[in-house]
mmCIF file of C-alpha atoms in Angstrom:
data_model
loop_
_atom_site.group_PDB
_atom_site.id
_atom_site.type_symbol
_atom_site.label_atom_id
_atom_site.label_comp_id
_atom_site.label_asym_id
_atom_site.label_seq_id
_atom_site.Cartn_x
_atom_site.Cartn_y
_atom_site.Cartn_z
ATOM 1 C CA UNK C 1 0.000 0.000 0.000
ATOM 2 C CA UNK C 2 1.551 3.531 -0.929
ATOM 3 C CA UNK C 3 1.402 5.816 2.160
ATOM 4 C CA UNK C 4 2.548 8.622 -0.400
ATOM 5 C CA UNK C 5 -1.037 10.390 -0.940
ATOM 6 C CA UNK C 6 -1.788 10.344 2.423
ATOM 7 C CA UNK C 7 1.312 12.275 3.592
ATOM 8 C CA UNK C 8 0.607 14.914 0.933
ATOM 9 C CA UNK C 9 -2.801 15.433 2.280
ATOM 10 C CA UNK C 10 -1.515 16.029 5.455
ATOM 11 C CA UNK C 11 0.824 18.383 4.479
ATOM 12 C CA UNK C 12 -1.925 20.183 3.150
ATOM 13 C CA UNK C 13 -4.311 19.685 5.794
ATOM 14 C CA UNK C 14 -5.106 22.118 8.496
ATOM 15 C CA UNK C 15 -2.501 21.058 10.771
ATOM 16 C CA UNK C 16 0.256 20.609 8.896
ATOM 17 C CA UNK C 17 -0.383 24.171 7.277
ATOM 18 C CA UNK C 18 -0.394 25.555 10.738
ATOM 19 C CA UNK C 19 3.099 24.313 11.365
ATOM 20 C CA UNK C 20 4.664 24.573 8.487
ATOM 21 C CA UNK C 21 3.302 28.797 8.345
ATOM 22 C CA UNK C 22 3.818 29.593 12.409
ATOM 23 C CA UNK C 23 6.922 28.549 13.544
ATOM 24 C CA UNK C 24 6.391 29.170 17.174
ATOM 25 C CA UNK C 25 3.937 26.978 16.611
ATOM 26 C CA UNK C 26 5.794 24.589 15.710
ATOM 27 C CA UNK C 27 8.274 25.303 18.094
ATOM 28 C CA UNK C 28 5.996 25.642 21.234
ATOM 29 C CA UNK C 29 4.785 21.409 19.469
ATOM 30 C CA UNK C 30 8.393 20.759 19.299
ATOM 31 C CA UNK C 31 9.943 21.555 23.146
ATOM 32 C CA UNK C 32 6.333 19.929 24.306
ATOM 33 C CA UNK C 33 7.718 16.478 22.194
ATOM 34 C CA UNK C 34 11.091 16.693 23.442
ATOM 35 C CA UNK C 35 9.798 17.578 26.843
ATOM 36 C CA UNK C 36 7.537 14.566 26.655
ATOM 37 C CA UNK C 37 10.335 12.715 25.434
ATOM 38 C CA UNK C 38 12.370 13.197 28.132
ATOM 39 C CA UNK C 39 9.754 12.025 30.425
ATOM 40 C CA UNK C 40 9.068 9.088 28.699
ATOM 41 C CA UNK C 41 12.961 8.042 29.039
ATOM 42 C CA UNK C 42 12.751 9.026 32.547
ATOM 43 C CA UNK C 43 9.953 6.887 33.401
ATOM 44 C CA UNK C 44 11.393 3.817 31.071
ATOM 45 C CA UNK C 45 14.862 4.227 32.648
ATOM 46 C CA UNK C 46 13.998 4.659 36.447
ATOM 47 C CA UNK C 47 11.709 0.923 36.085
ATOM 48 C CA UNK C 48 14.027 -0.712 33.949
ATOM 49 C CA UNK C 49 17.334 -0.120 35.794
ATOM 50 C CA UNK C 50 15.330 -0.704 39.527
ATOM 51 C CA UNK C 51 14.524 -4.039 37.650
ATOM 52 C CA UNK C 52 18.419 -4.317 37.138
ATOM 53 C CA UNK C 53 18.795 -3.462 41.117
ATOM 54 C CA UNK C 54 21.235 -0.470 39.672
ATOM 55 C CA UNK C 55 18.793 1.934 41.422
ATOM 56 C CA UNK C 56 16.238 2.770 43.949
ATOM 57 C CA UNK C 57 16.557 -0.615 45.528
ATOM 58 C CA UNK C 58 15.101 0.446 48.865
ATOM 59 C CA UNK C 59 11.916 0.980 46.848
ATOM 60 C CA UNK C 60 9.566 -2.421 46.258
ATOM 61 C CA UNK C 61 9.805 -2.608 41.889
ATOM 62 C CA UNK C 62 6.313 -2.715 41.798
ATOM 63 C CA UNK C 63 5.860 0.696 43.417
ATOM 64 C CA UNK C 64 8.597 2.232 41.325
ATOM 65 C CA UNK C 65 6.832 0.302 37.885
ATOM 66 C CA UNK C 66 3.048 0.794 38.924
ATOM 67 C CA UNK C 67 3.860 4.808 39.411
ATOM 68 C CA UNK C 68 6.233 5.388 36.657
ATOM 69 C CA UNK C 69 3.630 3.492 34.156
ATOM 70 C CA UNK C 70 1.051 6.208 35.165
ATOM 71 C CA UNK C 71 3.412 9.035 33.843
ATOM 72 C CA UNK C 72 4.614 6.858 30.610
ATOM 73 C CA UNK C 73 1.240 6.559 29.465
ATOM 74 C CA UNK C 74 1.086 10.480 29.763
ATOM 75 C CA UNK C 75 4.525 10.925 27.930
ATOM 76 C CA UNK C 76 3.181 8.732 25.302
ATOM 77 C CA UNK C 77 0.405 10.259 24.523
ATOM 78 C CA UNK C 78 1.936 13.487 24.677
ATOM 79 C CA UNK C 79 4.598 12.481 22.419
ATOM 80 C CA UNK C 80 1.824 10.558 19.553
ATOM 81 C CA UNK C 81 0.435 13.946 19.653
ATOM 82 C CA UNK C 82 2.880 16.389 19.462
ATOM 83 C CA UNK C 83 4.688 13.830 16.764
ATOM 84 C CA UNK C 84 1.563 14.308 14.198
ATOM 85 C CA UNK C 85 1.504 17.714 14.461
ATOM 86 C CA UNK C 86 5.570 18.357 13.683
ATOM 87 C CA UNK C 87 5.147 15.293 11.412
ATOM 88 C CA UNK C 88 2.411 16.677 9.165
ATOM 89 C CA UNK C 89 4.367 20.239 8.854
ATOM 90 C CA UNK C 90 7.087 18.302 6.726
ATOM 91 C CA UNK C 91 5.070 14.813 5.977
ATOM 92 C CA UNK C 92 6.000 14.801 2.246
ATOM 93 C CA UNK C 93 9.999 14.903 3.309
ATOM 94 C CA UNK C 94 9.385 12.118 6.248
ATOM 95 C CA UNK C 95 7.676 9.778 3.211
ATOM 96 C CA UNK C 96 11.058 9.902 2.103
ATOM 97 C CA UNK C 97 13.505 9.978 4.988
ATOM 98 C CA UNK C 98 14.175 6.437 5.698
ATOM 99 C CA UNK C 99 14.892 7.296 9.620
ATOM 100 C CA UNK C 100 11.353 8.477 9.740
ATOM 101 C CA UNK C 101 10.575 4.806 8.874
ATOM 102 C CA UNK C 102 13.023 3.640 11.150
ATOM 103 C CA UNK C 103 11.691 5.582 13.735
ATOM 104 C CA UNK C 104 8.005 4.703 13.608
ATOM 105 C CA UNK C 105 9.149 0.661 13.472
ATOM 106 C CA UNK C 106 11.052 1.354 16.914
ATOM 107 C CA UNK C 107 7.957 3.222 18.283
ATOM 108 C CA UNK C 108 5.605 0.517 17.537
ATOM 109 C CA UNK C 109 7.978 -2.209 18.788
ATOM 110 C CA UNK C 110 8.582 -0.293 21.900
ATOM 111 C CA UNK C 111 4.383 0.134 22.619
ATOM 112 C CA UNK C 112 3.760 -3.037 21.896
ATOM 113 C CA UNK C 113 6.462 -4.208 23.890
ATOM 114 C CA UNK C 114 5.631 -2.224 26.829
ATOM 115 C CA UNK C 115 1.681 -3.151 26.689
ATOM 116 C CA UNK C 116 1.734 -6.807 25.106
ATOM 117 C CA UNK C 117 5.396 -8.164 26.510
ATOM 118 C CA UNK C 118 6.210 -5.759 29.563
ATOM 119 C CA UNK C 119 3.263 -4.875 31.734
ATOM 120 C CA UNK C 120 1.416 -8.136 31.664
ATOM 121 C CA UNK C 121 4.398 -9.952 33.221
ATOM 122 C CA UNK C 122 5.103 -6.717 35.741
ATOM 123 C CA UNK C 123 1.758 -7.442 37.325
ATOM 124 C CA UNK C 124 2.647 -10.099 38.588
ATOM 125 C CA UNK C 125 4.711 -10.046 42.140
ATOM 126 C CA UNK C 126 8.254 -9.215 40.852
ATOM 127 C CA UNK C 127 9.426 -11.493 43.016
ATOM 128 C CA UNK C 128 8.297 -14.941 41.417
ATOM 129 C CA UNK C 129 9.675 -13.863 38.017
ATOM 130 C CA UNK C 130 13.340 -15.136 37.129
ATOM 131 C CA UNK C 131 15.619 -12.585 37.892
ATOM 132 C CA UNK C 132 17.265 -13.426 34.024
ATOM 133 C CA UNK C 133 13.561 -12.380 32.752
ATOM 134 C CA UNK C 134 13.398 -9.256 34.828
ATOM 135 C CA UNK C 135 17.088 -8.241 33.474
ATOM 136 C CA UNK C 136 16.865 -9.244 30.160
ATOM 137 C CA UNK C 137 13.664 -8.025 29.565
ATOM 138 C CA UNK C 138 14.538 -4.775 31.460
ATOM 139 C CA UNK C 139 17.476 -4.224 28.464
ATOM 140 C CA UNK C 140 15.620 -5.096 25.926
ATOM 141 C CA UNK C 141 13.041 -2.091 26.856
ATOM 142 C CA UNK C 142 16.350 0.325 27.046
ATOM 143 C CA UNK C 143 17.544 -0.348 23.768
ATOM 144 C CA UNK C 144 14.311 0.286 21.814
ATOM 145 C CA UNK C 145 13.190 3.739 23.513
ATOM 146 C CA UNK C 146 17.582 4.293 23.376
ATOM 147 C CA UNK C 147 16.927 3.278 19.385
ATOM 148 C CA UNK C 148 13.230 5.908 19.175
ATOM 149 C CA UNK C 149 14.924 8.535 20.485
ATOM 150 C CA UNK C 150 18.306 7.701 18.350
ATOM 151 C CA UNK C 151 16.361 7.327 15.018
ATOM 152 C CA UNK C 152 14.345 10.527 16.301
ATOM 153 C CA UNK C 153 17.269 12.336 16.787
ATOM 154 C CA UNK C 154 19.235 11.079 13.433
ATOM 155 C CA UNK C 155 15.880 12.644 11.403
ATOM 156 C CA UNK C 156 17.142 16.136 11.987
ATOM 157 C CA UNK C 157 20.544 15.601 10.249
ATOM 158 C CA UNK C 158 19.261 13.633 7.698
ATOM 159 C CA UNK K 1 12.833 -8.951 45.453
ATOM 160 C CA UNK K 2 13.900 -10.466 42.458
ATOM 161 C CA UNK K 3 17.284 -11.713 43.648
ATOM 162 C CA UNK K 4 15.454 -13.805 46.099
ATOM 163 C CA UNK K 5 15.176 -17.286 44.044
ATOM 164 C CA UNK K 6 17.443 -17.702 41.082
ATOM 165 C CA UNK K 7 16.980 -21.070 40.449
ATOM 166 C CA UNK K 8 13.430 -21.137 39.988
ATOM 167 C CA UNK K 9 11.724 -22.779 36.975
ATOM 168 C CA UNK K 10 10.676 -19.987 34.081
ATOM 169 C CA UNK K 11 6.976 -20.803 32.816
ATOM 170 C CA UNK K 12 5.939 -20.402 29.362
ATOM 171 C CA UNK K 13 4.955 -16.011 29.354
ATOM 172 C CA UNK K 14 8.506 -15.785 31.112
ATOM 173 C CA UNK K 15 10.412 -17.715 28.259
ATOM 174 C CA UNK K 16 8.380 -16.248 25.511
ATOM 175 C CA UNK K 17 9.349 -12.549 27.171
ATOM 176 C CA UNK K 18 12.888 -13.764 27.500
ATOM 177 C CA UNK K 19 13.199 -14.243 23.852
ATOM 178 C CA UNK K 20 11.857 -11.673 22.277
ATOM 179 C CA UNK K 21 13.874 -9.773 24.858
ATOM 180 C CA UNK K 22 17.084 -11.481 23.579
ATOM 181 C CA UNK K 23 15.606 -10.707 19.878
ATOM 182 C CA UNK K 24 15.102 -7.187 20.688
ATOM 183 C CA UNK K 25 18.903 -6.614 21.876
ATOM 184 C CA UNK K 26 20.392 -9.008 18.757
ATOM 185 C CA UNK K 27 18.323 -6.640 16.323
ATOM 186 C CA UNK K 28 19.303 -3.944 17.793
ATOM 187 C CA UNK K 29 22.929 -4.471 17.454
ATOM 188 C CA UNK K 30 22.639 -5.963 14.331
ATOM 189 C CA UNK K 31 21.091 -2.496 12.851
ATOM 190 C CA UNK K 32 23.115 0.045 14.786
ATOM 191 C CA UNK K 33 26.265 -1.766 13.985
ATOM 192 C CA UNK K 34 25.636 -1.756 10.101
ATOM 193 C CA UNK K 35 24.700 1.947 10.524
ATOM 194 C CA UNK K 36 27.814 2.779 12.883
ATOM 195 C CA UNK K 37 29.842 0.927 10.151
ATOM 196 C CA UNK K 38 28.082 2.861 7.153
ATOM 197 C CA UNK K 39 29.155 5.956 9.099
ATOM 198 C CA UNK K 40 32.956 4.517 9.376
ATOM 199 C CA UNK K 41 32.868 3.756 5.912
ATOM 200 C CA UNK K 42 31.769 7.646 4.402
ATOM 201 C CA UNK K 43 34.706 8.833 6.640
ATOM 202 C CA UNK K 44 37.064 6.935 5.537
ATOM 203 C CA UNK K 45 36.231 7.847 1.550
ATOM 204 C CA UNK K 46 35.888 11.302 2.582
ATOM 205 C CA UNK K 47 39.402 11.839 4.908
ATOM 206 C CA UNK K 48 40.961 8.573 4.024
#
């Protein structure tokens, strides 16, 4: 299926006309998604090294993982958001940058990593998972959001 | 915590979640070391 048409509507639609003409706009949409951004890699980096033991380990990892799942869901949301909106302002030129692509695989592997892999074993009692799962798993979550934000970043100099 | 049994059996959601987790890190090397090396390669044609 060719994606192409639909990125050159959005560039012409409404909200990709508003950021490609008002570039505080489109600034004000950009510091929200890097703002949201950092959140999100606070939130995935404070559970996933407690799950190591690097940090907080005077704090149960269910408290630390219930709570920071609260504020990822926000980040994420934030982020979808505030990604359409910058997205749309220069859709025609994401079509074609292949770190765009790359981008929007490691975002979908890291939600449904988080919602079909991560938080259905999490809810159990952390302590009657293998440590090796906890770990593993724990990396595995670092390295894609480490590879979004990478791919995110490498879009600007691209 | 976690450290408390490490010999304990893994059932079937744990081993499922351990590889894709191993998947996830071998991918992810895999593709950041071919573009790390693509990188390498343009400076080397452009300084030598």
């Amino acid at each position: 299926m060719d994606l192409l048409p639909f990125f050159e509507w959005a560039e012409t639609s409404l909200l990709g006309t508003i950021g490609k003409t008002y570039g505080g706009v489109y600034a004000i949409g950009q510091s929200l998604h890097l703002m949201s951004l950092a959140l999100l890699g606070g939130t995935v980096l404070i559970t996933d090294l407690r799950l190591m033991n690097l940090l907080l380990r005077d704090v149960p990892s269910e408290v630390v993982a219930d709570n920071a799942h609260k504020w990822f869901k926000f980040a994420l949301t934030v982020v979808i958001c505030t990604g359409i909106f910058m997205a749309a302002a220069v859709a025609t030129r994401m079509y074609y940058n292949p770190f765009y692509w790359a981008k929007m695989t490691a975002l979908l592997a890291g939600i449904a990593f988080v919602f079909a892999i991560k938080r259905p074993l999490l809810k159990r009692p952390h302590d009657s998972i293998h440590p090796v799962v906890l770990k593993s798993m724990a990396l595995a979550s670092m390295v894609i959001w480490f590879s979004v934000g990478a791919t995110g970043r490498w879009i600007g100099f691209s | 915590m976690q450290d408390s049994d490490n010999r304990k059996k893994m059932d079937r959601r744990e081993l499922v979640t351990l590889s894709l987790s191993l998947g996830v890190v071998i991918t992810a090397v895999v593709y950041w070391g071919i573009q790390i090396s693509g990188v390498m390669d343009m400076l080397e044609m452009a300084y030598g």
